[in-house]
């Protein structure tokens, strides 16, 4: 649909790190050979792009959505499951100074009438939610900002909403509870149990929310105000919906420093005083961040994994071990000239490779989701035939959801300066499919060199016959991408004035952002061409003979190219699943001794946020056990204070039944030592490469005695087994 309002996007622009043609991100190993081991498998890959952001939800999901086909999203974008309704319960209304026309978020009969605080009117929110449900999706409702008449001194900030807290939190509590009661009445608790809720956007960003004794933001006052807002909001939702039916979380900026440290909020909900109930802690099920790089080729100082880990590690240290962690907005703030990109993404091939790299980071670091702004050249509605390059890459990656990650190792070196060839693979035993996503990324958007890696796929066989079936999809500047042709046709001659004087001409949503009528007419005249160029099509399926349980692929990856291979009629000659327990909690263990605790001190020194240790040095051995049928090998990591006393090793026992008297001590292991903490501690990695046949249970036993109960510490256990 055509957007009639200026849409803002949250994040402060900060100091950046410029990356040129010869610079590649640290820690990434460029390669021109990939080896896929279908036998070695690990965790199931989940759908990483399940949420669509809606800034003006009344425009996107109001009456206009009612006229759209109910299967539009589920048919064209099956990876989308949630619609995130931004600032859904307050912050502006038409007619208030500083609020743009149509920016109606305060849910009252008369939002300007301060004589009454209870003239609630939730019709617009209920209507939008109903349309979300009608389209086969679920709402993710972001409460806040605070309605204008609930703040003593409202202040409209950069995002066109009131940034001040409520004068009376009890009044605000009643408002949120009344809203939740109205939704329960219309939709029922059983339905609402499937929704998600958030409390404010980028809570430590002063452009969104702040408090102060004076007229400028104060960090401590703002932090306390948000703690109160969160506690009162969650209590109101719990009162109506029930805590067991509620999935609620919060969205931090996190990618760059805000008014206060978002990790303080994690401490608050874990162990702080609840401002509403007076108890300890507040319900939280997830926490999200923003992740923006400043512009294509201009990067923030923090990587995506670093941003996520800063939140996750604090949550684990605070005992919130099952918290989901995601990204609720991101990509690029502006184009290279500083003009805002409409959906914070561009249309070039670089965008595709950049996204493929980020998707791999999400899989590598178990990031639960990344919300997207738009899906096609028209935004969302009416443009399914013109998907953006971002959407096409997401569509490829989503084919891997539900499959186990397969082993992939990389060797060699890329031929092009700064090129990074990388990827990941997955296999499904139920569908007999193997997928390989591979890309040629360069930190310089202007890089033009291609790569021709070799992909060797080992330990496979055909399900029937002697051949497997191979097809592929390619996304780059010449495949599944309309943008280069548009830029050549007309786009490069346009300026920001042709986009309302605000949006960048490099915005990929051409007809959604374009305000120049003649340029829009030209777009319409060429629409058929752009539709054809944007289509995500696969190559013809080719049979490949499996020789020696292996096949070899030889793709050409154009500059910033992304490819997905799908191999069918294929089976692994044995599935060796690898499970790693980072010892953050007891969730992956079958059993454990009663005298263990989790140590989260000295994180930087020991390189691990949370480890298991003994509570006493007594003679009874403490232990942890695991149940994985057909266990084949074990690797474990122990941390030892090796200057205080000699290393006393962990022991490993195995059993087929786990019964008392059935455990057998396993020798034949190797160790590898690394000094840590300025040589005061030793990190010892143990490896048992082959366990006895029929091993189903594994027990790791701590040593007894010693001078300190916290020495040694169990840092990690990895078990490989065949399901």
Short mmCIF file of C-alpha atoms in Angstrom, two decimals, residues 31 40 67 98 109 140 145 264 322 389 450 518 581-582 607 622 657 672 709:
data_model
loop_
_atom_site.label_atom_id
_atom_site.label_comp_id
_atom_site.label_asym_id
_atom_site.label_seq_id
_atom_site.Cartn_x
_atom_site.Cartn_y
_atom_site.Cartn_z
CA UNK A 31 37.45 -19.81 1.75
CA UNK A 40 27.57 -34.84 11.57
CA UNK A 67 -9.92 -5.70 1.68
CA UNK A 98 3.70 17.78 17.41
CA UNK A 109 -13.31 8.47 23.10
CA UNK A 140 2.76 -9.07 18.87
CA UNK A 145 3.94 4.90 24.74
CA UNK A 264 20.22 -3.06 34.51
CA UNK A 322 15.41 -19.84 29.26
CA UNK A 389 16.22 -8.98 -2.51
CA UNK A 450 33.20 -13.40 -8.21
CA UNK A 518 5.97 11.04 -13.52
CA UNK A 581 25.57 -28.35 27.09
CA UNK A 582 27.09 -25.00 28.03
CA UNK A 607 35.84 -16.91 29.47
CA UNK A 622 29.09 -34.81 42.71
CA UNK A 657 20.60 -48.53 31.49
CA UNK A 672 44.56 -30.52 25.82
CA UNK A 709 34.88 -26.29 46.70
#
